PDB file of C-alpha atoms in Angstrom:
ATOM      1  CA  MET N1293     158.131 116.899 -84.039  1.00 42.00           C
ATOM      2  CA  GLU N1294     156.593 115.543 -80.905  1.00 45.00           C
ATOM      3  CA  GLY N1295     158.885 114.300 -78.168  1.00 47.00           C
ATOM      4  CA  ASN N1296     158.465 111.633 -75.542  1.00 55.00           C
ATOM      5  CA  GLY N1297     154.910 112.434 -74.412  1.00 69.00           C
ATOM      6  CA  ASN N1298     155.918 114.411 -71.325  1.00 83.00           C
ATOM      7  CA  PRO N1299     153.515 117.151 -70.177  1.00 91.00           C
ATOM      8  CA  THR N1300     154.168 120.558 -71.729  1.00 93.00           C
ATOM      9  CA  ALA N1301     156.265 123.080 -69.715  1.00 94.00           C
ATOM     10  CA  ILE N1302     155.753 126.028 -72.041  1.00 96.00           C
ATOM     11  CA  GLU N1303     154.141 126.509 -75.465  1.00 96.00           C
ATOM     12  CA  ALA N1304     154.069 129.279 -78.057  1.00 97.00           C
ATOM     13  CA  ILE N1305     150.886 129.534 -80.141  1.00 97.00           C
ATOM     14  CA  ASP N1306     150.928 131.656 -83.336  1.00 97.00           C
ATOM     15  CA  LEU N1307     153.616 133.795 -81.743  1.00 97.00           C
ATOM     16  CA  VAL N1308     154.437 137.023 -83.662  1.00 96.00           C
ATOM     17  CA  LYS N1309     157.005 139.641 -82.665  1.00 95.00           C
ATOM     18  CA  ASP N1310     157.526 142.712 -84.825  1.00 94.00           C
ATOM     19  CA  TYR N1311     159.940 145.563 -84.148  1.00 92.00           C
ATOM     20  CA  GLY N1312     159.020 148.895 -85.748  1.00 90.00           C
ATOM     21  CA  SER N1313     156.295 149.326 -88.293  1.00 85.00           C
ATOM     22  CA  GLY N1314     155.620 149.901 -91.948  1.00 86.00           C
ATOM     23  CA  ASP N1315     158.401 149.332 -94.487  1.00 86.00           C
ATOM     24  CA  THR N1316     161.125 149.293 -91.835  1.00 88.00           C
ATOM     25  CA  ALA N1317     159.428 146.699 -89.590  1.00 87.00           C
ATOM     26  CA  VAL N1318     161.526 143.746 -88.561  1.00 89.00           C
ATOM     27  CA  HIS N1319     159.561 140.484 -88.363  1.00 91.00           C
ATOM     28  CA  ALA N1320     161.535 138.672 -85.623  1.00 92.00           C
ATOM     29  CA  LEU N1321     158.922 135.936 -85.001  1.00 95.00           C
ATOM     30  CA  ARG N1322     156.523 134.953 -87.748  1.00 95.00           C
ATOM     31  CA  GLY N1323     153.656 132.873 -86.286  1.00 96.00           C
ATOM     32  CA  VAL N1324     155.774 130.437 -84.316  1.00 96.00           C
ATOM     33  CA  ASN N1325     154.079 127.325 -82.895  1.00 97.00           C
ATOM     34  CA  VAL N1326     156.233 125.243 -80.624  1.00 96.00           C
ATOM     35  CA  ARG N1327     155.897 123.304 -77.379  1.00 96.00           C
ATOM     36  CA  PHE N1328     158.651 122.376 -74.935  1.00 96.00           C
ATOM     37  CA  GLU N1329     158.164 119.323 -72.723  1.00 94.00           C
ATOM     38  CA  LYS N1330     158.875 119.064 -69.016  1.00 93.00           C
ATOM     39  CA  GLY N1331     162.082 117.239 -68.073  1.00 94.00           C
ATOM     40  CA  ARG N1332     163.777 117.792 -71.446  1.00 96.00           C
ATOM     41  CA  PHE N1333     166.763 119.740 -72.657  1.00 97.00           C
ATOM     42  CA  THR N1334     166.088 121.620 -75.900  1.00 97.00           C
ATOM     43  CA  ALA N1335     168.614 123.665 -77.866  1.00 97.00           C
ATOM     44  CA  ILE N1336     167.556 126.491 -80.200  1.00 96.00           C
ATOM     45  CA  MET N1337     169.993 127.269 -83.002  1.00 94.00           C
ATOM     46  CA  GLY N1338     170.095 129.617 -85.951  1.00 89.00           C
ATOM     47  CA  PRO N1339     172.150 132.291 -87.640  1.00 83.00           C
ATOM     48  CA  SER N1340     172.436 135.773 -86.088  1.00 81.00           C
ATOM     49  CA  GLY N1341     169.188 137.709 -86.563  1.00 83.00           C
ATOM     50  CA  SER N1342     167.166 134.441 -87.003  1.00 87.00           C
ATOM     51  CA  GLY N1343     164.875 135.268 -84.023  1.00 89.00           C
ATOM     52  CA  LYS N1344     166.230 132.642 -81.660  1.00 91.00           C
ATOM     53  CA  SER N1345     167.044 135.087 -78.890  1.00 89.00           C
ATOM     54  CA  THR N1346     163.762 136.961 -79.416  1.00 92.00           C
ATOM     55  CA  LEU N1347     161.897 133.659 -78.971  1.00 94.00           C
ATOM     56  CA  MET N1348     163.682 133.000 -75.700  1.00 93.00           C
ATOM     57  CA  HIS N1349     163.133 136.550 -74.364  1.00 92.00           C
ATOM     58  CA  THR N1350     159.471 136.425 -75.363  1.00 94.00           C
ATOM     59  CA  LEU N1351     158.924 132.971 -73.776  1.00 95.00           C
ATOM     60  CA  ALA N1352     160.540 134.266 -70.597  1.00 91.00           C
ATOM     61  CA  GLY N1353     158.324 137.319 -70.452  1.00 90.00           C
ATOM     62  CA  LEU N1354     161.296 139.668 -70.831  1.00 89.00           C
ATOM     63  CA  ASP N1355     159.890 140.928 -74.144  1.00 91.00           C
ATOM     64  CA  SER N1356     156.257 141.366 -75.066  1.00 92.00           C
ATOM     65  CA  ALA N1357     154.648 139.518 -78.011  1.00 94.00           C
ATOM     66  CA  THR N1358     153.005 141.456 -80.851  1.00 95.00           C
ATOM     67  CA  SER N1359     150.356 138.748 -81.086  1.00 95.00           C
ATOM     68  CA  GLY N1360     149.792 135.099 -80.276  1.00 97.00           C
ATOM     69  CA  ARG N1361     149.962 133.364 -76.896  1.00 96.00           C
ATOM     70  CA  ILE N1362     152.517 131.808 -74.599  1.00 97.00           C
ATOM     71  CA  VAL N1363     151.178 129.241 -72.175  1.00 96.00           C
ATOM     72  CA  PHE N1364     153.373 128.417 -69.215  1.00 94.00           C
ATOM     73  CA  ASP N1365     152.120 125.706 -66.848  1.00 87.00           C
ATOM     74  CA  GLY N1366     148.586 126.398 -68.079  1.00 87.00           C
ATOM     75  CA  ALA N1367     148.706 130.203 -67.688  1.00 91.00           C
ATOM     76  CA  ASP N1368     148.866 132.676 -70.580  1.00 95.00           C
ATOM     77  CA  ILE N1369     151.824 134.885 -69.755  1.00 94.00           C
ATOM     78  CA  THR N1370     151.041 137.322 -72.604  1.00 93.00           C
ATOM     79  CA  ARG N1371     148.127 138.514 -70.450  1.00 93.00           C
ATOM     80  CA  MET N1372     150.195 139.026 -67.275  1.00 93.00           C
ATOM     81  CA  ASP N1373     151.152 142.520 -66.011  1.00 92.00           C
ATOM     82  CA  ASP N1374     154.737 143.467 -64.984  1.00 90.00           C
ATOM     83  CA  ASP N1375     154.239 142.546 -61.378  1.00 92.00           C
ATOM     84  CA  GLN N1376     152.928 139.075 -62.263  1.00 91.00           C
ATOM     85  CA  LEU N1377     155.777 138.529 -64.668  1.00 90.00           C
ATOM     86  CA  THR N1378     158.358 139.592 -62.079  1.00 87.00           C
ATOM     87  CA  LEU N1379     156.996 137.068 -59.625  1.00 86.00           C
ATOM     88  CA  LEU N1380     156.886 134.420 -62.283  1.00 87.00           C
ATOM     89  CA  ARG N1381     160.562 134.978 -63.158  1.00 86.00           C
ATOM     90  CA  ARG N1382     161.556 135.113 -59.504  1.00 81.00           C
ATOM     91  CA  HIS N1383     159.953 131.817 -58.491  1.00 82.00           C
ATOM     92  CA  ARG N1384     159.352 129.721 -61.587  1.00 89.00           C
ATOM     93  CA  ILE N1385     162.043 130.595 -64.134  1.00 92.00           C
ATOM     94  CA  GLY N1386     165.791 130.402 -63.913  1.00 91.00           C
ATOM     95  CA  PHE N1387     168.285 132.206 -66.196  1.00 90.00           C
ATOM     96  CA  ILE N1388     171.841 131.287 -67.165  1.00 90.00           C
ATOM     97  CA  PHE N1389     173.717 133.929 -69.113  1.00 84.00           C
ATOM     98  CA  GLN N1390     176.835 133.866 -71.319  1.00 81.00           C
ATOM     99  CA  SER N1391     178.502 136.543 -69.117  1.00 82.00           C
ATOM    100  CA  PHE N1392     177.865 134.675 -65.823  1.00 83.00           C
ATOM    101  CA  ASN N1393     176.539 137.912 -64.186  1.00 88.00           C
ATOM    102  CA  LEU N1394     178.043 136.998 -60.788  1.00 94.00           C
ATOM    103  CA  LEU N1395     178.452 139.729 -58.184  1.00 95.00           C
ATOM    104  CA  PRO N1396     182.244 140.157 -57.681  1.00 96.00           C
ATOM    105  CA  MET N1397     182.216 141.164 -54.029  1.00 97.00           C
ATOM    106  CA  PHE N1398     180.281 138.053 -52.869  1.00 97.00           C
ATOM    107  CA  THR N1399     181.460 134.510 -52.412  1.00 97.00           C
ATOM    108  CA  ALA N1400     180.267 131.630 -54.645  1.00 97.00           C
ATOM    109  CA  GLU N1401     177.827 130.539 -51.886  1.00 97.00           C
ATOM    110  CA  GLN N1402     176.402 134.093 -51.531  1.00 97.00           C
ATOM    111  CA  ASN N1403     176.043 134.343 -55.331  1.00 97.00           C
ATOM    112  CA  ILE N1404     174.217 130.991 -55.486  1.00 96.00           C
ATOM    113  CA  VAL N1405     171.636 131.935 -52.833  1.00 96.00           C
ATOM    114  CA  MET N1406     171.258 135.519 -54.048  1.00 93.00           C
ATOM    115  CA  PRO N1407     167.791 135.072 -55.666  1.00 90.00           C
ATOM    116  CA  LEU N1408     166.449 133.749 -52.371  1.00 92.00           C
ATOM    117  CA  THR N1409     168.234 136.485 -50.364  1.00 92.00           C
ATOM    118  CA  LEU N1410     166.545 139.110 -52.600  1.00 87.00           C
ATOM    119  CA  ALA N1411     163.185 137.430 -52.025  1.00 85.00           C
ATOM    120  CA  GLY N1412     163.746 137.260 -48.259  1.00 90.00           C
ATOM    121  CA  GLU N1413     163.736 133.458 -48.329  1.00 91.00           C
ATOM    122  CA  LYS N1414     166.018 130.798 -46.907  1.00 92.00           C
ATOM    123  CA  PRO N1415     167.547 128.116 -49.098  1.00 91.00           C
ATOM    124  CA  ASP N1416     166.437 124.500 -48.823  1.00 93.00           C
ATOM    125  CA  ARG N1417     169.752 123.180 -47.500  1.00 95.00           C
ATOM    126  CA  ALA N1418     169.254 119.638 -48.863  1.00 94.00           C
ATOM    127  CA  TRP N1419     168.627 121.116 -52.369  1.00 91.00           C
ATOM    128  CA  PHE N1420     171.606 123.487 -51.987  1.00 95.00           C
ATOM    129  CA  ASP N1421     173.852 120.627 -50.937  1.00 94.00           C
ATOM    130  CA  MET N1422     172.737 118.477 -53.893  1.00 87.00           C
ATOM    131  CA  LEU N1423     173.331 121.279 -56.388  1.00 88.00           C
ATOM    132  CA  VAL N1424     176.740 122.123 -54.971  1.00 92.00           C
ATOM    133  CA  ASP N1425     177.857 118.489 -55.015  1.00 88.00           C
ATOM    134  CA  THR N1426     176.340 117.735 -58.430  1.00 80.00           C
ATOM    135  CA  LEU N1427     178.186 120.785 -59.810  1.00 84.00           C
ATOM    136  CA  GLY N1428     181.409 119.982 -57.975  1.00 86.00           C
ATOM    137  CA  LEU N1429     181.538 123.294 -56.171  1.00 93.00           C
ATOM    138  CA  ARG N1430     181.885 122.168 -52.550  1.00 96.00           C
ATOM    139  CA  SER N1431     185.506 123.285 -52.207  1.00 96.00           C
ATOM    140  CA  ARG N1432     184.871 126.646 -53.947  1.00 96.00           C
ATOM    141  CA  LEU N1433     181.969 128.027 -51.855  1.00 97.00           C
ATOM    142  CA  ASP N1434     184.074 130.659 -49.986  1.00 98.00           C
ATOM    143  CA  HIS N1435     185.837 131.862 -53.181  1.00 98.00           C
ATOM    144  CA  ARG N1436     184.876 135.100 -54.943  1.00 97.00           C
ATOM    145  CA  PRO N1437     184.323 135.053 -58.725  1.00 96.00           C
ATOM    146  CA  ASN N1438     187.842 136.327 -59.550  1.00 96.00           C
ATOM    147  CA  GLU N1439     189.290 133.328 -57.718  1.00 97.00           C
ATOM    148  CA  LEU N1440     187.327 130.918 -59.922  1.00 95.00           C
ATOM    149  CA  SER N1441     187.930 129.634 -63.477  1.00 91.00           C
ATOM    150  CA  GLY N1442     185.423 130.503 -66.170  1.00 88.00           C
ATOM    151  CA  GLY N1443     183.931 127.028 -66.009  1.00 88.00           C
ATOM    152  CA  GLN N1444     183.595 127.285 -62.195  1.00 91.00           C
ATOM    153  CA  GLN N1445     181.947 130.708 -62.484  1.00 93.00           C
ATOM    154  CA  GLN N1446     179.442 129.279 -64.971  1.00 88.00           C
ATOM    155  CA  ARG N1447     178.688 126.371 -62.668  1.00 90.00           C
ATOM    156  CA  VAL N1448     178.062 128.890 -59.815  1.00 94.00           C
ATOM    157  CA  ALA N1449     175.682 130.701 -62.246  1.00 93.00           C
ATOM    158  CA  ILE N1450     173.903 127.382 -62.986  1.00 90.00           C
ATOM    159  CA  ALA N1451     173.500 126.649 -59.256  1.00 91.00           C
ATOM    160  CA  ARG N1452     172.053 130.186 -58.789  1.00 94.00           C
ATOM    161  CA  ALA N1453     169.588 129.576 -61.616  1.00 92.00           C
ATOM    162  CA  LEU N1454     168.440 126.276 -60.017  1.00 89.00           C
ATOM    163  CA  ILE N1455     168.434 127.297 -56.310  1.00 92.00           C
ATOM    164  CA  SER N1456     164.845 128.448 -56.289  1.00 89.00           C
ATOM    165  CA  LYS N1457     163.701 125.172 -57.900  1.00 87.00           C
ATOM    166  CA  PRO N1458     162.380 126.841 -61.048  1.00 90.00           C
ATOM    167  CA  SER N1459     160.215 124.676 -63.284  1.00 88.00           C
ATOM    168  CA  LEU N1460     161.932 126.139 -66.364  1.00 94.00           C
ATOM    169  CA  VAL N1461     165.491 127.315 -67.026  1.00 95.00           C
ATOM    170  CA  PHE N1462     166.590 129.444 -69.969  1.00 95.00           C
ATOM    171  CA  ALA N1463     170.278 129.369 -70.923  1.00 94.00           C
ATOM    172  CA  ASP N1464     171.472 132.089 -73.344  1.00 91.00           C
ATOM    173  CA  GLU N1465     174.726 130.969 -74.993  1.00 90.00           C
ATOM    174  CA  PRO N1466     175.901 129.518 -71.644  1.00 89.00           C
ATOM    175  CA  THR N1467     179.203 128.295 -73.094  1.00 88.00           C
ATOM    176  CA  GLY N1468     179.903 131.376 -75.209  1.00 85.00           C
ATOM    177  CA  ASN N1469     182.739 132.610 -72.980  1.00 83.00           C
ATOM    178  CA  LEU N1470     184.247 129.199 -72.150  1.00 84.00           C
ATOM    179  CA  ASP N1471     187.019 127.072 -73.605  1.00 86.00           C
ATOM    180  CA  SER N1472     186.118 123.648 -74.955  1.00 88.00           C
ATOM    181  CA  VAL N1473     186.982 121.757 -71.767  1.00 86.00           C
ATOM    182  CA  SER N1474     184.879 124.097 -69.591  1.00 84.00           C
ATOM    183  CA  SER N1475     182.090 124.053 -72.190  1.00 88.00           C
ATOM    184  CA  ALA N1476     181.935 120.249 -72.094  1.00 89.00           C
ATOM    185  CA  GLU N1477     181.884 120.376 -68.294  1.00 85.00           C
ATOM    186  CA  VAL N1478     179.024 122.870 -68.154  1.00 86.00           C
ATOM    187  CA  LEU N1479     176.959 121.144 -70.816  1.00 92.00           C
ATOM    188  CA  SER N1480     177.377 117.806 -69.032  1.00 90.00           C
ATOM    189  CA  PHE N1481     176.048 119.399 -65.838  1.00 86.00           C
ATOM    190  CA  LEU N1482     173.086 120.937 -67.674  1.00 90.00           C
ATOM    191  CA  LYS N1483     172.314 117.507 -69.150  1.00 91.00           C
ATOM    192  CA  SER N1484     172.624 115.815 -65.749  1.00 86.00           C
ATOM    193  CA  SER N1485     170.375 118.419 -64.094  1.00 84.00           C
ATOM    194  CA  VAL N1486     167.696 117.502 -66.659  1.00 89.00           C
ATOM    195  CA  ARG N1487     168.180 113.778 -65.928  1.00 86.00           C
ATOM    196  CA  GLU N1488     168.687 113.847 -62.160  1.00 81.00           C
ATOM    197  CA  LEU N1489     166.727 116.930 -61.055  1.00 80.00           C
ATOM    198  CA  ASN N1490     163.984 116.632 -63.756  1.00 84.00           C
ATOM    199  CA  GLN N1491     164.829 120.172 -64.880  1.00 87.00           C
ATOM    200  CA  THR N1492     163.408 121.672 -68.091  1.00 94.00           C
ATOM    201  CA  ILE N1493     166.087 123.630 -70.007  1.00 96.00           C
ATOM    202  CA  ILE N1494     165.773 125.741 -73.146  1.00 96.00           C
ATOM    203  CA  MET N1495     169.201 126.767 -74.402  1.00 96.00           C
ATOM    204  CA  VAL N1496     170.014 129.244 -77.203  1.00 95.00           C
ATOM    205  CA  THR N1497     173.362 128.383 -78.812  1.00 93.00           C
ATOM    206  CA  HIS N1498     175.229 128.929 -82.085  1.00 88.00           C
ATOM    207  CA  ASP N1499     177.444 125.890 -81.365  1.00 91.00           C
ATOM    208  CA  ALA N1500     176.419 122.580 -82.916  1.00 94.00           C
ATOM    209  CA  VAL N1501     178.565 120.615 -80.437  1.00 94.00           C
ATOM    210  CA  ALA N1502     176.651 122.321 -77.559  1.00 95.00           C
ATOM    211  CA  ALA N1503     173.350 121.460 -79.234  1.00 96.00           C
ATOM    212  CA  SER N1504     174.391 117.783 -79.409  1.00 96.00           C
ATOM    213  CA  TYR N1505     174.133 117.575 -75.593  1.00 96.00           C
ATOM    214  CA  ALA N1506     170.380 118.356 -75.845  1.00 97.00           C
ATOM    215  CA  ASP N1507     167.503 115.920 -76.186  1.00 97.00           C
ATOM    216  CA  ARG N1508     166.104 118.017 -79.056  1.00 97.00           C
ATOM    217  CA  ALA N1509     167.378 120.849 -81.200  1.00 97.00           C
ATOM    218  CA  ILE N1510     165.360 123.410 -83.128  1.00 96.00           C
ATOM    219  CA  VAL N1511     166.792 125.450 -86.027  1.00 95.00           C
ATOM    220  CA  PHE N1512     165.457 128.953 -86.457  1.00 91.00           C
ATOM    221  CA  ALA N1513     165.758 131.094 -89.586  1.00 91.00           C
ATOM    222  CA  ASP N1514     164.041 134.308 -90.530  1.00 89.00           C
ATOM    223  CA  GLY N1515     161.615 134.155 -87.590  1.00 93.00           C
ATOM    224  CA  ARG N1516     160.448 130.588 -88.283  1.00 94.00           C
ATOM    225  CA  ILE N1517     161.339 127.049 -87.236  1.00 95.00           C
ATOM    226  CA  VAL N1518     162.990 125.344 -90.224  1.00 94.00           C
ATOM    227  CA  ALA N1519     164.108 122.111 -88.530  1.00 95.00           C
ATOM    228  CA  ASP N1520     163.274 120.199 -85.374  1.00 96.00           C
ATOM    229  CA  GLU N1521     165.519 117.269 -84.476  1.00 96.00           C
ATOM    230  CA  ASP N1522     165.308 114.664 -81.713  1.00 96.00           C
ATOM    231  CA  ALA N1523     168.651 113.289 -80.427  1.00 95.00           C
ATOM    232  CA  PRO N1524     170.673 115.860 -82.378  1.00 96.00           C
ATOM    233  CA  THR N1525     174.271 115.212 -83.355  1.00 96.00           C
ATOM    234  CA  ALA N1526     176.866 117.907 -83.972  1.00 95.00           C
ATOM    235  CA  ASP N1527     177.271 116.782 -87.621  1.00 96.00           C
ATOM    236  CA  ARG N1528     173.547 116.848 -88.261  1.00 95.00           C
ATOM    237  CA  MET N1529     173.143 120.336 -86.699  1.00 94.00           C
ATOM    238  CA  ASN N1530     176.157 121.675 -88.622  1.00 93.00           C
ATOM    239  CA  ALA N1531     174.643 120.324 -91.856  1.00 94.00           C
ATOM    240  CA  LEU N1532     171.323 121.995 -91.146  1.00 92.00           C
ATOM    241  CA  LEU N1533     172.951 125.301 -90.299  1.00 90.00           C
ATOM    242  CA  MET N1534     175.112 125.163 -93.467  1.00 90.00           C
ATOM    243  CA  ALA N1535     172.051 124.397 -95.592  1.00 89.00           C
ATOM    244  CA  GLU N1536     170.240 127.368 -93.990  1.00 86.00           C
ATOM    245  CA  ARG N1537     173.169 129.701 -94.672  1.00 85.00           C
ATOM    246  CA  GLU N1538     173.335 128.557 -98.299  1.00 87.00           C
ATOM    247  CA  ARG N1539     169.620 129.134 -98.703  1.00 85.00           C
ATOM    248  CA  ALA N1540     169.907 132.634 -97.176  1.00 82.00           C
ATOM    249  CA  THR N1541     172.888 133.442 -99.477  1.00 84.00           C
ATOM    250  CA  ARG N1542     170.910 132.282-102.571  1.00 87.00           C
ATOM    251  CA  ALA N1543     167.911 134.372-101.450  1.00 82.00           C
ATOM    252  CA  MET N1544     170.077 137.475-101.109  1.00 80.00           C
ATOM    253  CA  GLY N1545     171.538 136.862-104.603  1.00 78.00           C
ATOM    254  CA  ARG N1546     168.170 136.849-106.309  1.00 66.00           C
TER     255      ARG N1546
END
């Protein structure tokens, strides 16, 4: 399904990822073709083992493809070496993880600017201020992670992912460790960063409610895209996931 005609941020073309070989090979991605547009929030859903995390790791250059191409801002990242991929991830791609991955001995502010500190760069203060205020972290900047709630820690992690102005952000189950109130808070901020900062976000989630915050949701099963929904609702995504589970159960019973 095509979206709103925005330029493409990243695209997978005939993407294949196999683990192992011969009879024991696992076909994690089976010739996937998908494009993600700039300035949109896309959720990727699917049962465990469907290939959704493999797709994200391969798109981000964290895992190599067996065959096919991944085109990011016009460049084929499947042809890049480790050094080129490291630079790409440092400057162009942001990551938000389920486990926050904050450094416990540093304050929220130090955690947010850490990617720039590591690169020997100074933050753009106007951008920093906008992120901090958009995420409601102004009064928490001198707090360490253990002095913050789960939702606040995840918002610090989001600010850290966005501080280097990446053109693409991957979020891996970003609400997996949060209660429903904190989840709604974090998802609202992701949605507003797409709207207000023109961010491009690709989020892997197993939660249909989380997916309903996205502009588009893709359902993955057995290494393939089985559904692609614009303006997803929680009910629609739950129905698609249930149908997929029933199909998988029937297939196993044959």
